[in-house]
């Protein structure tokens, strides 16, 4: 099989690679460069788990051959902590990453890197998108765990940080509503929960 | 269930002396206990791209496995030629059934005691079934090799659906086990005579046919493994996408003959499970066999099409429901017939004594005196399965049936469906409630949940809007759908529930270190549910620790205590209970150390849950934390006690738990296109005490999205030749952010009386409860014109068909003045 020498600049580092011309970009990233944060979920370009940021736009790296990316600049999820916006929020992370943590925008985590990269591409174009714009922009990325609601909130959180607004502290609905004991001894929740202790700060990103 | 359950030796710890946690009253101790919104401890590695999923595992000398699959659904294998593949550079081996037979690995048992070929020798029974495997130096070379394996088939007529499989002249799928027909089993529940009597005496009876279509769990990560045989230590390590690593270790050992202490299953980060990763699949066995033979690590990871076409599907129940009722809407009996398509093997994943899972929960939230159900299961030339996709063993099908039937009854009686529900709910004071099919519901307050749901959604205003639209002949019809479901989750009890003979208990081990920090190892495992956080919260609550001082480990059979796995919403009901009980055992020992430290009698020491400390009775300032006591247990242990502070609990639950909910779905049905727009989805869930409201809400959002996918889009379909026509993400449609509306969650709290922390489990309620709410809403929009049912998925063409039938369809061109006979048309 024909091989070709290519150069990929990934997360700011130049890599010279010799790849078969049929090798997919996602395999070059995952297997040749050992950057396994970029995932594979469907092989047909539908799920977006393999989304990376290439030369200013979000691309699905399972739909490109590595040779097609020769000479390009690529950012993967592993490079987000080194972006200039990292640290603008309450942690060392990029505001989008921080948003996913603070807004519970991930569960199994498998689609998350692709969602983060799709979010980055959107915020680069438009740093204060509407909910509809966010939904439209992540509609090429499938998530089976979250129902997207908190992913939308995660990207909104990042937009808040980028625009110097105070982001919300919690994705939980109905916080702080009053509670009273019902005559039957049950608890009338009155549309609310007990409310977490929002004054308490849990270490976010730097906890592990 | 409780009547024939043995006394549990851990009962003294199950009920805490202070009544256990009550997060609704106290809201945790402020350091990450019960009921607090703790941000997830596991997030960091996922958002930085440093998670460790199976396909991320890379080992020295690792080979790749590609499976050669059958293009036919039903065909004799005449011969397999492997020479050309074997001669290729980089191809290390080609395996066929004959190679596996030498190691007695050509077949494997399914969880329901059927036998499935790992690689087929004689006859393929579904499309894409495993026929040969190529092991090569990289994944591209393995694929090249697979293309060069030549298999000659003699194709036979397939049988694709259960209705056809039932016919006497149908092709027989399973001659290998001397089947003369495709019938697998008949299952029956309830009292047929009493039900018949109730139907004969009834004022009103209704009947509806409904097909719960074949679905696939489709986690975004497919199934896969890296098997690594260590010849020096004669030990097999398998990193695999497993929802039940210990059960899989036992099965691996039984199938392979490798002693169980020489098998290690590691379930690393798992990219979603939803039931897909409960069974064992041929690919795992092939990779393990190849590693054993070649003495090199072997990776096998499915492509998406392999995942959907061959690993376990869910549902595929063709149901007929009947209800008998009085004229004022009191349900007197329910009767159900089911035709079940199990695919080519009986490979459901459920407790072995329950061939139809927990389907007999079909009396739902209603106090119904007489019930009867019968189910016939058939083999077909389709992928094997019948697994519980985000579902506690067929509870999803049961809930769909009863929630649809209650709506059908309301329509027949011209009553408000909320009223029919209210009239038939099991009253709050009837719990524990014995159902007509033999379950003991632990607790519930259905009226409160429904009242709150109707009030929150302004139900009566919606009904008025619906009428207005009908009167105005609006282009869009409004439909309001309800679902007031009850789930059954948390299997065991071990006496009734087992997987391959192993009772369905679960376990936790808590070890306090000299500096007061804790390591917790649990038998259940996470695929995204957040165990590393929520299980730490249980321990933090019970021991007064800060949640940051508790590390939860899971998913490695070499270190974790034996557990049955995470599925069927059993983690919190069973594994969470084990964790709370283990913590209470720790606390019991800690109490005696506290007495020694405080120099008082043990009975004078009391535990204060809010401060998370022991103190001398009446002298709160004389107190000790668990961290203090952990230090003393290593550095100043009492003379009559062993040093150290740790405990293990294997928890066999006394009963299952019964979470419930009240859902309201509001849809607009477009009379011109048949499109359904979900305008509002309101979900009130009662899962007992909530450990972490943020995680609970996240689970509900995700489950609702899957329920919406089920109702609107998803269907693993086949053509008449047994070709899978929705076998990838281009055809098996998962909802995107554009199809899922903003969802509104709500809750009430009715704790489980038998669970140590009053929790019930929540992960599956929304997937179970939401499809009938959506279908009820769509039917509701059209019922004034006589529509009583629409099958799922409710695609625009299907809904359009119903609109047309009912005379509700509108021609979009009607109001337009189009010059269709103009110049362009004439020019053709």
Short mmCIF file of N, CA and C in Angstrom, two decimals, chain B residues 328-415:
data_model
loop_
_atom_site.label_atom_id
_atom_site.label_comp_id
_atom_site.label_asym_id
_atom_site.label_seq_id
_atom_site.Cartn_x
_atom_site.Cartn_y
_atom_site.Cartn_z
N UNK B 328 -68.37 3.50 34.86
CA UNK B 328 -67.78 4.75 35.35
C UNK B 328 -66.25 4.69 35.41
N UNK B 329 -65.68 3.71 34.77
CA UNK B 329 -64.23 3.74 34.55
C UNK B 329 -63.38 2.98 35.55
N UNK B 330 -63.99 2.15 36.37
CA UNK B 330 -63.18 1.35 37.29
C UNK B 330 -62.71 0.09 36.58
N UNK B 331 -61.40 -0.10 36.51
CA UNK B 331 -60.86 -1.25 35.78
C UNK B 331 -61.01 -2.51 36.63
N UNK B 332 -61.62 -3.54 36.06
CA UNK B 332 -61.84 -4.77 36.83
C UNK B 332 -60.89 -5.88 36.41
N UNK B 333 -60.35 -5.80 35.21
CA UNK B 333 -59.42 -6.85 34.77
C UNK B 333 -58.58 -6.36 33.60
N UNK B 334 -57.41 -6.95 33.49
CA UNK B 334 -56.57 -6.68 32.33
C UNK B 334 -56.04 -8.01 31.81
N UNK B 335 -55.98 -8.11 30.49
CA UNK B 335 -55.56 -9.36 29.86
C UNK B 335 -54.60 -9.01 28.71
N UNK B 336 -53.53 -9.77 28.59
CA UNK B 336 -52.50 -9.43 27.61
C UNK B 336 -52.03 -10.67 26.85
N UNK B 337 -51.88 -10.55 25.56
CA UNK B 337 -51.22 -11.59 24.75
C UNK B 337 -50.00 -10.98 24.08
N UNK B 338 -48.92 -11.71 24.11
CA UNK B 338 -47.69 -11.19 23.50
C UNK B 338 -47.09 -12.23 22.56
N UNK B 339 -46.65 -11.76 21.41
CA UNK B 339 -45.88 -12.57 20.49
C UNK B 339 -44.48 -11.96 20.49
N UNK B 340 -43.51 -12.75 20.93
CA UNK B 340 -42.16 -12.19 21.13
C UNK B 340 -41.19 -12.76 20.11
N UNK B 341 -40.47 -11.87 19.44
CA UNK B 341 -39.43 -12.28 18.51
C UNK B 341 -38.10 -12.24 19.25
N UNK B 342 -37.49 -13.41 19.48
CA UNK B 342 -36.24 -13.46 20.23
C UNK B 342 -35.02 -13.55 19.33
N UNK B 343 -35.23 -13.57 18.02
CA UNK B 343 -34.08 -13.70 17.13
C UNK B 343 -33.60 -15.14 17.05
N UNK B 344 -32.38 -15.33 16.60
CA UNK B 344 -31.89 -16.66 16.29
C UNK B 344 -31.51 -17.50 17.51
N UNK B 345 -31.32 -16.84 18.63
CA UNK B 345 -30.98 -17.57 19.87
C UNK B 345 -31.80 -16.95 20.99
N UNK B 346 -32.06 -17.73 22.02
CA UNK B 346 -32.72 -17.16 23.18
C UNK B 346 -31.62 -16.53 24.03
N UNK B 347 -31.35 -15.29 23.75
CA UNK B 347 -30.18 -14.63 24.34
C UNK B 347 -30.59 -13.37 25.07
N UNK B 348 -31.78 -13.40 25.65
CA UNK B 348 -32.17 -12.26 26.48
C UNK B 348 -31.20 -12.19 27.67
N UNK B 349 -31.13 -11.05 28.29
CA UNK B 349 -30.27 -10.91 29.47
C UNK B 349 -31.17 -10.51 30.62
N UNK B 350 -31.57 -11.48 31.40
CA UNK B 350 -32.48 -11.21 32.50
C UNK B 350 -32.36 -12.35 33.52
N UNK B 351 -32.93 -12.15 34.72
CA UNK B 351 -32.84 -13.23 35.71
C UNK B 351 -33.37 -14.54 35.12
N UNK B 352 -32.66 -15.62 35.37
CA UNK B 352 -32.93 -16.84 34.60
C UNK B 352 -34.31 -17.43 34.87
N UNK B 353 -34.91 -17.14 36.01
CA UNK B 353 -36.24 -17.72 36.28
C UNK B 353 -37.36 -16.86 35.68
N UNK B 354 -37.00 -15.81 34.95
CA UNK B 354 -38.01 -14.90 34.39
C UNK B 354 -37.88 -14.82 32.87
N UNK B 355 -38.40 -15.83 32.16
CA UNK B 355 -38.22 -15.84 30.71
C UNK B 355 -38.82 -14.62 30.03
N UNK B 356 -39.84 -14.02 30.64
CA UNK B 356 -40.41 -12.79 30.07
C UNK B 356 -40.01 -11.59 30.91
N UNK B 357 -38.89 -11.70 31.58
CA UNK B 357 -38.44 -10.61 32.43
C UNK B 357 -39.48 -10.29 33.49
N UNK B 358 -39.63 -9.01 33.79
CA UNK B 358 -40.61 -8.60 34.79
C UNK B 358 -41.88 -8.08 34.11
N UNK B 359 -42.18 -8.67 32.94
CA UNK B 359 -43.33 -8.18 32.17
C UNK B 359 -44.64 -8.23 32.98
N UNK B 360 -44.69 -9.12 33.97
CA UNK B 360 -45.95 -9.24 34.71
C UNK B 360 -46.23 -8.04 35.62
N UNK B 361 -45.45 -7.00 35.50
CA UNK B 361 -45.77 -5.74 36.17
C UNK B 361 -46.83 -4.97 35.37
N UNK B 362 -47.45 -5.63 34.38
CA UNK B 362 -48.35 -4.89 33.47
C UNK B 362 -49.65 -4.40 34.08
N UNK B 363 -49.88 -4.64 35.37
CA UNK B 363 -51.05 -4.00 35.99
C UNK B 363 -50.71 -2.55 36.38
N UNK B 364 -49.44 -2.20 36.29
CA UNK B 364 -49.02 -0.80 36.43
C UNK B 364 -49.33 -0.19 37.78
N UNK B 365 -49.76 1.05 37.75
CA UNK B 365 -50.00 1.81 38.98
C UNK B 365 -51.43 1.62 39.48
N UNK B 366 -52.11 0.62 38.95
CA UNK B 366 -53.55 0.54 39.16
C UNK B 366 -53.94 -0.67 39.99
N UNK B 367 -54.96 -0.47 40.80
CA UNK B 367 -55.46 -1.52 41.68
C UNK B 367 -56.45 -2.36 40.88
N UNK B 368 -55.97 -3.41 40.28
CA UNK B 368 -56.79 -4.23 39.39
C UNK B 368 -56.88 -5.63 39.99
N UNK B 369 -58.11 -6.11 40.20
CA UNK B 369 -58.30 -7.39 40.90
C UNK B 369 -57.87 -8.60 40.09
N UNK B 370 -58.16 -8.56 38.80
CA UNK B 370 -57.90 -9.76 37.99
C UNK B 370 -56.98 -9.42 36.83
N UNK B 371 -55.97 -10.26 36.64
CA UNK B 371 -55.04 -10.02 35.54
C UNK B 371 -54.57 -11.35 34.99
N UNK B 372 -54.32 -11.33 33.70
CA UNK B 372 -53.82 -12.55 33.06
C UNK B 372 -52.96 -12.15 31.87
N UNK B 373 -51.85 -12.84 31.70
CA UNK B 373 -50.99 -12.56 30.57
C UNK B 373 -50.41 -13.84 30.01
N UNK B 374 -50.27 -13.87 28.69
CA UNK B 374 -49.67 -15.04 28.05
C UNK B 374 -48.72 -14.58 26.98
N UNK B 375 -47.60 -15.25 26.88
CA UNK B 375 -46.58 -14.83 25.93
C UNK B 375 -46.02 -16.06 25.21
N UNK B 376 -45.88 -15.94 23.90
CA UNK B 376 -45.26 -16.99 23.11
C UNK B 376 -43.99 -16.41 22.48
N UNK B 377 -42.88 -17.10 22.66
CA UNK B 377 -41.62 -16.60 22.12
C UNK B 377 -41.15 -17.47 20.96
N UNK B 378 -40.63 -16.82 19.92
CA UNK B 378 -40.22 -17.55 18.71
C UNK B 378 -38.81 -17.18 18.26
N UNK B 379 -38.17 -18.19 17.65
CA UNK B 379 -36.91 -17.95 16.96
C UNK B 379 -37.20 -17.38 15.58
N UNK B 380 -36.34 -16.47 15.13
CA UNK B 380 -36.41 -15.98 13.75
C UNK B 380 -34.98 -15.82 13.23
N UNK B 381 -34.84 -15.56 11.95
CA UNK B 381 -33.51 -15.31 11.38
C UNK B 381 -33.13 -13.84 11.52
N UNK B 382 -33.12 -13.39 12.75
CA UNK B 382 -32.68 -12.02 13.05
C UNK B 382 -31.70 -12.10 14.21
N UNK B 383 -31.00 -10.99 14.46
CA UNK B 383 -30.00 -10.99 15.53
C UNK B 383 -30.66 -11.40 16.85
N UNK B 384 -29.90 -12.13 17.68
CA UNK B 384 -30.47 -12.58 18.95
C UNK B 384 -30.53 -11.45 19.97
N UNK B 385 -31.41 -11.60 20.93
CA UNK B 385 -31.47 -10.56 21.96
C UNK B 385 -32.74 -10.62 22.77
N UNK B 386 -33.25 -9.44 23.01
CA UNK B 386 -34.35 -9.29 23.95
C UNK B 386 -33.79 -8.78 25.27
N UNK B 387 -32.72 -7.97 25.15
CA UNK B 387 -32.11 -7.47 26.37
C UNK B 387 -32.89 -6.27 26.90
N UNK B 388 -32.54 -5.92 28.12
CA UNK B 388 -33.24 -4.82 28.79
C UNK B 388 -32.53 -3.52 28.44
N UNK B 389 -32.99 -2.86 27.37
CA UNK B 389 -32.41 -1.57 26.97
C UNK B 389 -32.93 -0.51 27.93
N UNK B 390 -32.04 0.01 28.74
CA UNK B 390 -32.39 0.99 29.78
C UNK B 390 -33.74 0.64 30.40
N UNK B 391 -33.81 -0.56 30.93
CA UNK B 391 -35.10 -1.11 31.30
C UNK B 391 -34.86 -2.26 32.26
N UNK B 392 -35.75 -2.41 33.22
CA UNK B 392 -35.62 -3.52 34.15
C UNK B 392 -36.38 -4.72 33.61
N UNK B 393 -35.80 -5.36 32.63
CA UNK B 393 -36.30 -6.66 32.15
C UNK B 393 -37.77 -6.62 31.70
N UNK B 394 -38.03 -6.00 30.57
CA UNK B 394 -39.35 -5.99 29.93
C UNK B 394 -40.37 -5.14 30.68
N UNK B 395 -39.94 -4.37 31.67
CA UNK B 395 -40.88 -3.46 32.32
C UNK B 395 -41.31 -2.38 31.33
N UNK B 396 -40.44 -2.05 30.38
CA UNK B 396 -40.77 -1.02 29.40
C UNK B 396 -41.97 -1.41 28.55
N UNK B 397 -41.96 -2.67 28.09
CA UNK B 397 -43.06 -3.16 27.28
C UNK B 397 -44.36 -3.17 28.11
N UNK B 398 -44.22 -3.62 29.39
CA UNK B 398 -45.40 -3.72 30.26
C UNK B 398 -46.00 -2.34 30.51
N UNK B 399 -45.14 -1.37 30.78
CA UNK B 399 -45.61 -0.01 31.06
C UNK B 399 -46.28 0.58 29.83
N UNK B 400 -45.67 0.34 28.68
CA UNK B 400 -46.26 0.85 27.43
C UNK B 400 -47.66 0.28 27.26
N UNK B 401 -47.78 -1.04 27.49
CA UNK B 401 -49.07 -1.68 27.29
C UNK B 401 -50.14 -1.08 28.20
N UNK B 402 -49.88 -1.02 29.49
CA UNK B 402 -50.94 -0.58 30.41
C UNK B 402 -51.22 0.91 30.25
N UNK B 403 -50.19 1.70 30.02
CA UNK B 403 -50.42 3.15 29.88
C UNK B 403 -51.16 3.47 28.57
N UNK B 404 -50.93 2.68 27.55
CA UNK B 404 -51.71 2.85 26.33
C UNK B 404 -53.15 2.39 26.54
N UNK B 405 -53.31 1.26 27.23
CA UNK B 405 -54.65 0.70 27.40
C UNK B 405 -55.54 1.59 28.25
N UNK B 406 -54.97 2.24 29.26
CA UNK B 406 -55.76 3.14 30.09
C UNK B 406 -56.28 4.29 29.23
N UNK B 407 -55.44 4.75 28.32
CA UNK B 407 -55.87 5.81 27.40
C UNK B 407 -56.98 5.31 26.46
N UNK B 408 -56.82 4.08 25.99
CA UNK B 408 -57.84 3.49 25.10
C UNK B 408 -59.18 3.41 25.84
N UNK B 409 -59.12 3.02 27.11
CA UNK B 409 -60.35 2.92 27.92
C UNK B 409 -60.99 4.31 28.10
N UNK B 410 -60.15 5.29 28.41
CA UNK B 410 -60.67 6.64 28.62
C UNK B 410 -61.38 7.13 27.36
N UNK B 411 -60.79 6.80 26.22
CA UNK B 411 -61.38 7.22 24.95
C UNK B 411 -62.74 6.55 24.74
N UNK B 412 -62.79 5.26 25.04
CA UNK B 412 -64.05 4.51 24.87
C UNK B 412 -65.14 5.08 25.76
N UNK B 413 -64.76 5.45 26.99
CA UNK B 413 -65.74 5.96 27.95
C UNK B 413 -65.98 7.46 27.83
N UNK B 414 -65.21 8.09 26.94
CA UNK B 414 -65.26 9.54 26.79
C UNK B 414 -65.00 10.25 28.11
N UNK B 415 -64.03 9.72 28.82
CA UNK B 415 -63.63 10.31 30.10
C UNK B 415 -62.26 10.94 29.94
#
